[in-house]
Short mmCIF file of C-alpha atoms and ligand atoms in Angstrom, two decimals:
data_model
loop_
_atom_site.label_atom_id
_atom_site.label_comp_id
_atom_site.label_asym_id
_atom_site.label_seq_id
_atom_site.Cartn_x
_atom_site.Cartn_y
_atom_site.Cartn_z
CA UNK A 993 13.63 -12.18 2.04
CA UNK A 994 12.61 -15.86 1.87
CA UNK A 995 10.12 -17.46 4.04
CA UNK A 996 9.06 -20.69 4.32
CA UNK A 997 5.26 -21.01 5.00
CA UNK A 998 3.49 -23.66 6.56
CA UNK A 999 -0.18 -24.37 6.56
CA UNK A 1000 -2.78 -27.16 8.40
CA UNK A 1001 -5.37 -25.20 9.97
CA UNK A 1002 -7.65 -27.59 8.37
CA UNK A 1003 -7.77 -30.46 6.07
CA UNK A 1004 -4.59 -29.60 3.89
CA UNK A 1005 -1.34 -29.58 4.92
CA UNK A 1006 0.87 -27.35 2.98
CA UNK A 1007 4.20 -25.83 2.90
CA UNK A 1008 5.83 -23.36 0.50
CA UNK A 1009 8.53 -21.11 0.07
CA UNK A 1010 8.26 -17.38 -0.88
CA UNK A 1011 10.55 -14.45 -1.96
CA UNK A 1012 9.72 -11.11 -0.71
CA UNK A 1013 5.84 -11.83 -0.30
CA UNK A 1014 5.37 -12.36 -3.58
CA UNK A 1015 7.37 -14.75 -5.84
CA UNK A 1016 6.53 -18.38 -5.23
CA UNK A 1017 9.78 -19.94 -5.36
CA UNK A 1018 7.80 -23.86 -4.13
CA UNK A 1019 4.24 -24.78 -3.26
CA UNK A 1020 2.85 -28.22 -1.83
CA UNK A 1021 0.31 -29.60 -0.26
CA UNK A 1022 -1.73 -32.58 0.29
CA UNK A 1023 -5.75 -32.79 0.56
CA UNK A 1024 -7.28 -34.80 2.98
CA UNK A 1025 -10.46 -34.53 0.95
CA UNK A 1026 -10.44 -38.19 0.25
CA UNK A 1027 -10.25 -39.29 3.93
CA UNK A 1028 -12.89 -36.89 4.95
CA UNK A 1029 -15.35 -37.52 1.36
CA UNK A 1030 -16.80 -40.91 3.41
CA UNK A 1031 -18.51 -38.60 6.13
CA UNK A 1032 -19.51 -36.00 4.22
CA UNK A 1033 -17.16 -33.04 6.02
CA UNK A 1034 -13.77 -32.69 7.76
CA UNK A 1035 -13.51 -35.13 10.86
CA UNK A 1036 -11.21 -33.21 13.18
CA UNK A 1037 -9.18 -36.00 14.54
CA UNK A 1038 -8.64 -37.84 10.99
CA UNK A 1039 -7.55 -34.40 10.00
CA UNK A 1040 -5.28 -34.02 12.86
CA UNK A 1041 -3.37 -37.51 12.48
CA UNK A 1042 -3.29 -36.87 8.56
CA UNK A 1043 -1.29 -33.76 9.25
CA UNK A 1044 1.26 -35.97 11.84
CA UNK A 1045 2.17 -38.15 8.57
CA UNK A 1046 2.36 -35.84 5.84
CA UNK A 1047 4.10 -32.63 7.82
CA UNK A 1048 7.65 -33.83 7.62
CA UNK A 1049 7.53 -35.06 3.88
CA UNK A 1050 5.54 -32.13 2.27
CA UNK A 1051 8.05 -29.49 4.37
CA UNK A 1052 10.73 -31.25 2.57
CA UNK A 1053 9.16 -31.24 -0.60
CA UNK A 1054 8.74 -27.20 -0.37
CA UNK A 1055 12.33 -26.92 0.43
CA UNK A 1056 13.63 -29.26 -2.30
CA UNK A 1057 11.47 -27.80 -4.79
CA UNK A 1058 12.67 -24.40 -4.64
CA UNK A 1059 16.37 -25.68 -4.50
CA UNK A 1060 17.00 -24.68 -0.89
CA UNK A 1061 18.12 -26.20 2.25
CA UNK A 1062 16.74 -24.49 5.77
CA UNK A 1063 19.81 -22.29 6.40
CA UNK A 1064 19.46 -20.08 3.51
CA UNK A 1065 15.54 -19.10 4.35
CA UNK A 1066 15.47 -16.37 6.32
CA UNK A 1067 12.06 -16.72 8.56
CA UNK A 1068 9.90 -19.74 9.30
CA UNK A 1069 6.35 -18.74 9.03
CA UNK A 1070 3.20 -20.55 10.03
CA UNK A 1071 -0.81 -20.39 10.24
CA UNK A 1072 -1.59 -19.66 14.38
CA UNK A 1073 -5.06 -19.25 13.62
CA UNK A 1074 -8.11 -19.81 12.95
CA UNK A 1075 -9.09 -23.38 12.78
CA UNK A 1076 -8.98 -26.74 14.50
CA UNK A 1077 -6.97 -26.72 17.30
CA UNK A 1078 -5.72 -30.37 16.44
CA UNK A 1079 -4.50 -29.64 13.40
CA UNK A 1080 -3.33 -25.95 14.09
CA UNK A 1081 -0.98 -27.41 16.24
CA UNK A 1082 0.99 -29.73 14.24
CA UNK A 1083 2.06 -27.07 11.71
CA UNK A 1084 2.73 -24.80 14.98
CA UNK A 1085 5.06 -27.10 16.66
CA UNK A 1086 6.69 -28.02 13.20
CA UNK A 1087 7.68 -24.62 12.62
CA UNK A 1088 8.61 -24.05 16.32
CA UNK A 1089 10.95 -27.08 15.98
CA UNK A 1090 12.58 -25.82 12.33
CA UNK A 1091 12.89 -22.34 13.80
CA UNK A 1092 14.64 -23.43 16.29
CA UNK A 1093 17.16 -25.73 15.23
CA UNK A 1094 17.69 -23.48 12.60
CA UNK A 1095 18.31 -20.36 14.73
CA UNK A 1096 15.49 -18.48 12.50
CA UNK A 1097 12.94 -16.29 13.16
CA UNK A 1098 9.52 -17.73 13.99
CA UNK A 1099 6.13 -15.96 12.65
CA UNK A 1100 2.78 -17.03 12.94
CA UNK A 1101 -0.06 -15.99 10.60
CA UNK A 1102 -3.48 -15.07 10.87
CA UNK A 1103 -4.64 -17.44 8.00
CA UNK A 1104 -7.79 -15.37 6.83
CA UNK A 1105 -4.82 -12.45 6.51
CA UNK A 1106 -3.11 -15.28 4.84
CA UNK A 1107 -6.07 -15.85 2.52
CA UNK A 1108 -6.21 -11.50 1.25
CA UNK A 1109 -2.34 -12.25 1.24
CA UNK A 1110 -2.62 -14.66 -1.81
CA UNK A 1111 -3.32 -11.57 -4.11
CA UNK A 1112 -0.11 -10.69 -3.91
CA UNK A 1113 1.09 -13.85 -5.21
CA UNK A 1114 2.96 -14.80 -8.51
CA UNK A 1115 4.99 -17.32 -9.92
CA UNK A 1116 8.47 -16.65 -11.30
CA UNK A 1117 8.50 -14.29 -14.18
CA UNK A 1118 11.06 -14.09 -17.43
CA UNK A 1119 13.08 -10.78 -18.30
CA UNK A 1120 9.90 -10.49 -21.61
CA UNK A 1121 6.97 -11.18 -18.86
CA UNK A 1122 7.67 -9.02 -15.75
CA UNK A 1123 5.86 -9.33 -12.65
CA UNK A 1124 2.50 -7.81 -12.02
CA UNK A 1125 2.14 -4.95 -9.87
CA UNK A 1126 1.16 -5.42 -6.61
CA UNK A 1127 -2.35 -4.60 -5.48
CA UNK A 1128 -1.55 -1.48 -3.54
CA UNK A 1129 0.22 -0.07 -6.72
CA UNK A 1130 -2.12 -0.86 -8.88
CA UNK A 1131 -5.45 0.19 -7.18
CA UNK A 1132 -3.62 1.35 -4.21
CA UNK A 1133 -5.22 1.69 -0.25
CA UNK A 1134 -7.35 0.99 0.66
CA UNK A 1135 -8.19 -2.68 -0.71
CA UNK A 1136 -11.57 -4.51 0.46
CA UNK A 1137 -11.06 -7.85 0.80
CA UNK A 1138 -13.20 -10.64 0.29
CA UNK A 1139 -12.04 -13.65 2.57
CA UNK A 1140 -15.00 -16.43 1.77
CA UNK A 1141 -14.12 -19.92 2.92
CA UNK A 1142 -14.83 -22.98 4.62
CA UNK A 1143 -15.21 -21.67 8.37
CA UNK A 1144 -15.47 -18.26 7.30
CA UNK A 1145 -17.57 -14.85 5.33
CA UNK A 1146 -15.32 -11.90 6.04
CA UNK A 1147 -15.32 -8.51 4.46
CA UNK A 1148 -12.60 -6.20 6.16
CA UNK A 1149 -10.86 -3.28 4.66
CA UNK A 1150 -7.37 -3.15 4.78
CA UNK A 1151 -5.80 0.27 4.88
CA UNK A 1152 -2.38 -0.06 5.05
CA UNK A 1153 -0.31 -3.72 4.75
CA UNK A 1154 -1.60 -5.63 8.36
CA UNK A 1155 -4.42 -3.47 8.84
CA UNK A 1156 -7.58 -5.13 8.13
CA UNK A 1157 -10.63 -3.78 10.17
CA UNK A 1158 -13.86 -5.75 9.50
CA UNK A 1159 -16.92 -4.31 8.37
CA UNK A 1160 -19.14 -7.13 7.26
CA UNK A 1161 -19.26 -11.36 8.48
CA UNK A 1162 -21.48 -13.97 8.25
CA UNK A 1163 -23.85 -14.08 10.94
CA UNK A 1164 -24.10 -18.00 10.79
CA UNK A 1165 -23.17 -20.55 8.04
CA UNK A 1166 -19.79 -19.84 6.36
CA UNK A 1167 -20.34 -19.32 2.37
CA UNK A 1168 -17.97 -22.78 1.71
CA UNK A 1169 -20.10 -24.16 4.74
CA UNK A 1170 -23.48 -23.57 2.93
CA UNK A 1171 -22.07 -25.00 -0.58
CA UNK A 1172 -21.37 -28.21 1.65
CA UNK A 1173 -24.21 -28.54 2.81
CA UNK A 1174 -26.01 -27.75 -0.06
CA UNK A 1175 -23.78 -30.42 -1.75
CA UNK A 1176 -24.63 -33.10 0.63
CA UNK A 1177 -27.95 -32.80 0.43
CA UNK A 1178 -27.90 -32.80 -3.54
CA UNK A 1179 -25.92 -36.06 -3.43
CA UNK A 1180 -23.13 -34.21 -4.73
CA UNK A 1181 -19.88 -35.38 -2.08
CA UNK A 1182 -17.56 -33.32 -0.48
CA UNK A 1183 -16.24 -30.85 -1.36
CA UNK A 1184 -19.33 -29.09 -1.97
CA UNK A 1185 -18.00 -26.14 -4.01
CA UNK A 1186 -16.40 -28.04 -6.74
CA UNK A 1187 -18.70 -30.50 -7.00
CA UNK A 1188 -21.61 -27.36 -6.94
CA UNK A 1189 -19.71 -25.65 -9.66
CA UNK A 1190 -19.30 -28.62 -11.70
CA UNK A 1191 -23.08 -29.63 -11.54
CA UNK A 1192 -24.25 -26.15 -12.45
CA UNK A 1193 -22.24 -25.61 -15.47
CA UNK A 1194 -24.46 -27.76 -16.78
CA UNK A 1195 -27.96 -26.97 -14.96
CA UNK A 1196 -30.91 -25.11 -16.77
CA UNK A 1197 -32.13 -21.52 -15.15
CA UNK A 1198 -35.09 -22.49 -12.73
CA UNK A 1199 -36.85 -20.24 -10.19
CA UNK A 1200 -34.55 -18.61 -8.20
CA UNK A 1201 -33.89 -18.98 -4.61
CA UNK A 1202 -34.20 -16.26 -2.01
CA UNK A 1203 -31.16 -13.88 -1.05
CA UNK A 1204 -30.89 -12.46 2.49
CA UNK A 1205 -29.18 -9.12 2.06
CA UNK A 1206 -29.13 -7.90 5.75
CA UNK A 1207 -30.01 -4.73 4.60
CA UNK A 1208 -28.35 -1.86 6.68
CA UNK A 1209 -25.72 -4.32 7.76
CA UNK A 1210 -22.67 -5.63 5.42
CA UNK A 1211 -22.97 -9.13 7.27
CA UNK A 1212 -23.99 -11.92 5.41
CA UNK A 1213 -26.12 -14.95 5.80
CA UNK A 1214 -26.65 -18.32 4.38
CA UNK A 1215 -28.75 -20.82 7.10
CA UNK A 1216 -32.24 -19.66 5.37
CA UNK A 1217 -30.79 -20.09 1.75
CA UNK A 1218 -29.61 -24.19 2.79
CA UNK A 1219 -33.29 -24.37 4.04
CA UNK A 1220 -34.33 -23.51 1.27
CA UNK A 1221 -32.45 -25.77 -0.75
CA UNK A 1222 -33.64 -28.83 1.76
CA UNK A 1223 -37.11 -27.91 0.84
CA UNK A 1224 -36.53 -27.18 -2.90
CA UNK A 1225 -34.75 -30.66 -2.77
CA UNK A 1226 -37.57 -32.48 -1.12
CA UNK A 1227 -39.93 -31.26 -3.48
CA UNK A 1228 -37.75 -32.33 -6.48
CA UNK A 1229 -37.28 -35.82 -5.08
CA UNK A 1230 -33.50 -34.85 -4.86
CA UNK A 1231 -33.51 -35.46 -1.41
CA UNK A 1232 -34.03 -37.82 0.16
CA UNK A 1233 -32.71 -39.77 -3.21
CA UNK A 1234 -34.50 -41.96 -4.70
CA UNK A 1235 -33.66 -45.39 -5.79
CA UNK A 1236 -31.69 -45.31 -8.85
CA UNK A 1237 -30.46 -41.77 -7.74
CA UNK A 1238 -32.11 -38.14 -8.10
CA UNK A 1239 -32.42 -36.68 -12.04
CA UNK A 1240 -29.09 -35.51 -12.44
CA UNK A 1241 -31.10 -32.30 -14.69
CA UNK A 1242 -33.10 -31.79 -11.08
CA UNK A 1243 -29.92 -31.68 -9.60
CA UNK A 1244 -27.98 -29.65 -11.79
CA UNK A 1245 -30.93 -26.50 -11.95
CA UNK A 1246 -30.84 -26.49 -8.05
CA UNK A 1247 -27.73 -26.44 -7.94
CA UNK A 1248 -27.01 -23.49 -10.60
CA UNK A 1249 -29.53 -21.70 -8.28
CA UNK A 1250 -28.09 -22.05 -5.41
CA UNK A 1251 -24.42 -21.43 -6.73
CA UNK A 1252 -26.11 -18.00 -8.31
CA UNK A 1253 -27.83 -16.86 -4.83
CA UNK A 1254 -24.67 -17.21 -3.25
CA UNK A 1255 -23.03 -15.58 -6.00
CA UNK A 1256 -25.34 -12.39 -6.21
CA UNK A 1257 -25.15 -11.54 -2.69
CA UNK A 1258 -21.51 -11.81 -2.27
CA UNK A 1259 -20.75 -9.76 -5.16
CA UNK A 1260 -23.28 -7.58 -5.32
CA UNK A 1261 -22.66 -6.12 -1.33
CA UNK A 1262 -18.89 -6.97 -2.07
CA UNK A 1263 -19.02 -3.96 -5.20
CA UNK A 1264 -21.49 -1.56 -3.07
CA UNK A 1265 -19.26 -1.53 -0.06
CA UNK A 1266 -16.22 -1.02 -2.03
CA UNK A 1267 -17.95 2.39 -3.52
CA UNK A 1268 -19.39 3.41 0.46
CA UNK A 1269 -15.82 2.81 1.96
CA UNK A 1270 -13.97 4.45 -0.84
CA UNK A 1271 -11.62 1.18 -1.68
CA UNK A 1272 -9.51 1.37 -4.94
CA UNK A 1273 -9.78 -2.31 -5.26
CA UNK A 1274 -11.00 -5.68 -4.29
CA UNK A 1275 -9.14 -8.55 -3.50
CA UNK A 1276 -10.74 -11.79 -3.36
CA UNK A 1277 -9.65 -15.04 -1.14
CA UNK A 1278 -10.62 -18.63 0.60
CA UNK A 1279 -11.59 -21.37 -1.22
CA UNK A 1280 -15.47 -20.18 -2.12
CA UNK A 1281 -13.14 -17.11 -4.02
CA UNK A 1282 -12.22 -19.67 -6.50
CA UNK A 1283 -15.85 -20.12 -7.93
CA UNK A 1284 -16.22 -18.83 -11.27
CA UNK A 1285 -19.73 -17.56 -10.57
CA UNK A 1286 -18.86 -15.74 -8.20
CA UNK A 1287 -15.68 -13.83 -10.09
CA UNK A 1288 -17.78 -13.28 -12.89
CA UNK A 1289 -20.21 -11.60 -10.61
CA UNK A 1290 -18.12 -9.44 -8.55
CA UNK A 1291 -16.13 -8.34 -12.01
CA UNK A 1292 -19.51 -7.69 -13.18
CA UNK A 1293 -20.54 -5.62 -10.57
CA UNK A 1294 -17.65 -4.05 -9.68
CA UNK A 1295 -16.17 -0.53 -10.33
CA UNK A 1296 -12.68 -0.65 -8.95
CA UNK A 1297 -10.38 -3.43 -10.10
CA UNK A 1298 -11.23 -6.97 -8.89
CA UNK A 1299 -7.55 -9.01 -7.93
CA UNK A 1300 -8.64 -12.56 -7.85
CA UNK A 1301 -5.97 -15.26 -7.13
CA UNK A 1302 -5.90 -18.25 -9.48
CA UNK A 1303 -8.11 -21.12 -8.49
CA UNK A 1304 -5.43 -23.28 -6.86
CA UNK A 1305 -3.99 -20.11 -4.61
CA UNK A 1306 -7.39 -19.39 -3.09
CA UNK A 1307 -7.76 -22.79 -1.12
CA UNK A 1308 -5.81 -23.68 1.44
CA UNK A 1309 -1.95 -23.02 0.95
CA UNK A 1310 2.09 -22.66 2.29
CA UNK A 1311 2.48 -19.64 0.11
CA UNK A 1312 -0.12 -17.08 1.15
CA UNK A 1313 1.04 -17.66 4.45
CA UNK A 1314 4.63 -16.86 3.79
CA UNK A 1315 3.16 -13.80 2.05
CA UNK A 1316 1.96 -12.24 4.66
CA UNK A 1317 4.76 -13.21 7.71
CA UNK A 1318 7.00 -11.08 5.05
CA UNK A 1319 4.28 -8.01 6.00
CA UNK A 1320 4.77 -8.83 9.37
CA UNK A 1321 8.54 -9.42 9.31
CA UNK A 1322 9.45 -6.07 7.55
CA UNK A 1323 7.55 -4.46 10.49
CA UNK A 1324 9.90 -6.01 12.59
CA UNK A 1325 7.52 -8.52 14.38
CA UNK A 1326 8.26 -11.79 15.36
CA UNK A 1327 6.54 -14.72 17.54
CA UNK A 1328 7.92 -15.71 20.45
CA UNK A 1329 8.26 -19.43 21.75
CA UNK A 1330 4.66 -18.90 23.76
CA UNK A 1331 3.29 -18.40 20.47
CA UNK A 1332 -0.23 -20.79 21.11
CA UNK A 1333 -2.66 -21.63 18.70
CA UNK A 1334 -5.64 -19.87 17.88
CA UNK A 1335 -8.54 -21.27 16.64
CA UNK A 1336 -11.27 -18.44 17.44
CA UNK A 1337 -8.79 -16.01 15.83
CA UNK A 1338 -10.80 -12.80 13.78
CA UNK A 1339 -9.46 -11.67 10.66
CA UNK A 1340 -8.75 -8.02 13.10
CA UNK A 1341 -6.42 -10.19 15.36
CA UNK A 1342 -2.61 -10.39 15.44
CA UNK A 1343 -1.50 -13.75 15.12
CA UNK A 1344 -0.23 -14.03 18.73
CA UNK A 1345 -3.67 -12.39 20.86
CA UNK A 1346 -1.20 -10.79 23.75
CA UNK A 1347 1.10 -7.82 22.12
CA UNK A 1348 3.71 -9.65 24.73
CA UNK A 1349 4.36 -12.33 22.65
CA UNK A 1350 5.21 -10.05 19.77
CA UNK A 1351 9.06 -8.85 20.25
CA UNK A 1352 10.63 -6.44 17.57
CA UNK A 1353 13.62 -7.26 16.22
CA UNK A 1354 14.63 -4.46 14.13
CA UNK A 1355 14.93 -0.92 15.35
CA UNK A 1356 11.74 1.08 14.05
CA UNK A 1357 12.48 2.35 10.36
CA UNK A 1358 15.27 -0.42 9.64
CA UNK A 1359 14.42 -2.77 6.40
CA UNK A 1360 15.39 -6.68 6.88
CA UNK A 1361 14.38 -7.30 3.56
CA UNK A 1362 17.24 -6.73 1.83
O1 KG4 B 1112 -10.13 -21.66 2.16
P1 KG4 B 1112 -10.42 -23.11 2.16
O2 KG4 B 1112 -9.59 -24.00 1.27
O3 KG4 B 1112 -10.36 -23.72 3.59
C1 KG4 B 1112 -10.83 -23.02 4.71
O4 KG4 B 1112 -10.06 -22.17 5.21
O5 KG4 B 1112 -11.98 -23.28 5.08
O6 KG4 B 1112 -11.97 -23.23 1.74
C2 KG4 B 1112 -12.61 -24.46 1.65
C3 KG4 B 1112 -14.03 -24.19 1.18
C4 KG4 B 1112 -14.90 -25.45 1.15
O7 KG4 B 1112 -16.11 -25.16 1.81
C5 KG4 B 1112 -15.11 -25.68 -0.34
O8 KG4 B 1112 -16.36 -26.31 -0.64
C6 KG4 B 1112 -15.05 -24.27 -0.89
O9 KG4 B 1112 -14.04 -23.65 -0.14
N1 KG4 B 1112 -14.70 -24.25 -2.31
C7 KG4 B 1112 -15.50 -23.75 -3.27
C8 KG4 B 1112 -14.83 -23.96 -4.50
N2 KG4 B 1112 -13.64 -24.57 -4.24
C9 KG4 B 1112 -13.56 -24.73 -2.88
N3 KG4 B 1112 -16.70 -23.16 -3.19
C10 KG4 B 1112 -17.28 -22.79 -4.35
N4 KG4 B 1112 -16.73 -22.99 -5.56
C11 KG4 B 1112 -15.50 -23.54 -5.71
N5 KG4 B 1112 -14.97 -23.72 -6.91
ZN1 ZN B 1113 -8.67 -21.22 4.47
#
């Protein structure tokens, strides 16, 4: 089955075209990052008339890429939820439109599903180099998944493919959220993560700054850790800067400790809760699943097998996306035209809230995949 997947819940609008959930056949997108660096974070209507311009172009890109025209996919798939409604709604009503004229199914996709989805991933393999297993065969159910991003700190169990149940969130900064905030207030631009990771490759080991483990609780949370980094900052004439900028060593230590607090408490609750839940593996997603610290941690700490996309699949993409419609199309589900945007949607949630807007389209037990 081949889906096209299309992505702009947030500052990247992306399209990409999948076989059977797994093989990426195309993948493009465009970053707004350089429209958004100026303010220091994503500005929701920039974002929203970026993803206007580029929506038609990079959806033609994904289908000329993998050497298909719209009639031979089989299902149009595309992020409902969460994130900013302006943006959210351009990919929405691009896929409604293709579906459409096209006489194809329509799917939309709980993107923090989207982002555990990406483990499942690969790119076209040779007869010598066949494709990985996927996760369920090789750890098998159930998986924990780590779904750290921008907006959010998830970590939900998923027992059986589409059934995530949450056990653990941030109670208030994101884990991207705090390494852009953390970024901004080294001086280090947006987007904090990279720009974090880049800086502490090079930092020295300094004192280290406090974890809060919410002890009893697999929640998360960051706010105290950025205050501490505002004070540690202050006190190392990092911030405010000074003329002539902060001491780029300063800068560098504080931010290899703050990148390591992060790091630690993510990974080290991430491996417990895996052994007190009885998960055969981890799987790892969202764009703060792409720092190296933090997958050498959890494989560290970890004693089930740790699936961690490649850098590039755990931001923001078309792919995951089409990933995990082909879950929800081999269940037989499909979106109706109601299907609405989302933007407060859980990681729990079906793509469309109301059951009514989901309509089978198989009879139970029947495969569409072939
Ligand atoms: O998943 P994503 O692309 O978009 C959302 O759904 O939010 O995640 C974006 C977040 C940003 O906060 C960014 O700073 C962070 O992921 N990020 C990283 C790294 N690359 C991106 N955080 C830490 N280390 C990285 N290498
Ligand atoms: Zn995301």
């Amino acid at each position: 089955m081949i889906v096209l997947g299309i992505e702009s819940s947030c500052d990247d609008t992306a399209a990409a075209v999948v076989a059977n959930g797994r093989e990426i056949r195309s993948n493009v997108a465009t970053s707004q990052a350089e429209l958004h660096a100026r303010y220091g974070g994503i500005v929701p209507e920039l974002a929203s008339r970026s993803h206007v311009q580029q929506i038609v172009p990079v959806v033609r890109a994904a289908l000329a890429d993998a050497d298909l025209t719209l009639p031979e996919v089989d299902a149009i798939a595309v992020t409902s939820g969460p994130g900013l409604a302006g943006s959210l709604i351009v990919g929405l009503n691009m896929a409604k439109g293709l579906a459409a004229a096209s006489g194809k199914p329509l799917i939309g996709v709980n993107h923090l599903q989207g982002h555990a989805y990406a483990a499942w991933l690969h790119q076209p393999q040779t007869d010598s180099q066949p494709a990985p297993p996927p996760p369920e065969e090789l750890c098998g159910f159930p998986l924990l998944c780590l779904v750290v991003s921008g907006g959010h700190t998830d970590l939900a169990l998923l027992r059986a493919h589409g059934e995530f149940e949450r056990i653990g969130r941030t109670r208030d900064d994101a884990a991207g959220e705090a390494f852009d905030k953390a970024a901004r207030l080294m001086g280090l631009g947006y987007p904090g993560g990279p720009a974090i990771q880049e800086a502490a490759a090079h930092g020295a080991t300094s004192d280290p700054l406090p974890r809060a483990w919410m002890r009893g609780t697999w929640d998360f949370s960051f706010s105290g850790l950025k205050t501490a980094v505002l004070h540690r900052a202050r006190a190392e004439g990092i911030h405010p800067p000074p003329d002539g900028g902060p001491d780029p060593g300063a800068v560098a230590a504080l931010a290899r400790s703050f990148q390591d607090a992060v790091a630690d408490v993510l990974a080290t609750k991430t491996a417990r809760a895996a052994v007190e839940f009885g998960a055969r593996g981890i799987v790892i997603g969202g764009g703060v699943a792409a720092n190296s610290a933090l997958r050498e941690a959890l494989n560290d700490r970890s004693g089930v097998p740790v699936i961690s996309p490649p850098p590039a699949l755990c931001t923001d993409n078309g792919a995951m996306i089409a990933a995990a419609a082909y879950h929800y199309l081999k269940r037989g589900e499909r979106s109706g035209w109601d299907l609405d945007v989302k933007p407060g949607l859980t990681i729990e949630e079906a793509p469309s809230a109301s059951a009514a807007l989901v309509t089978r389209i198989t009879a139970p037990g029947s495969d569409i995949s072939a």
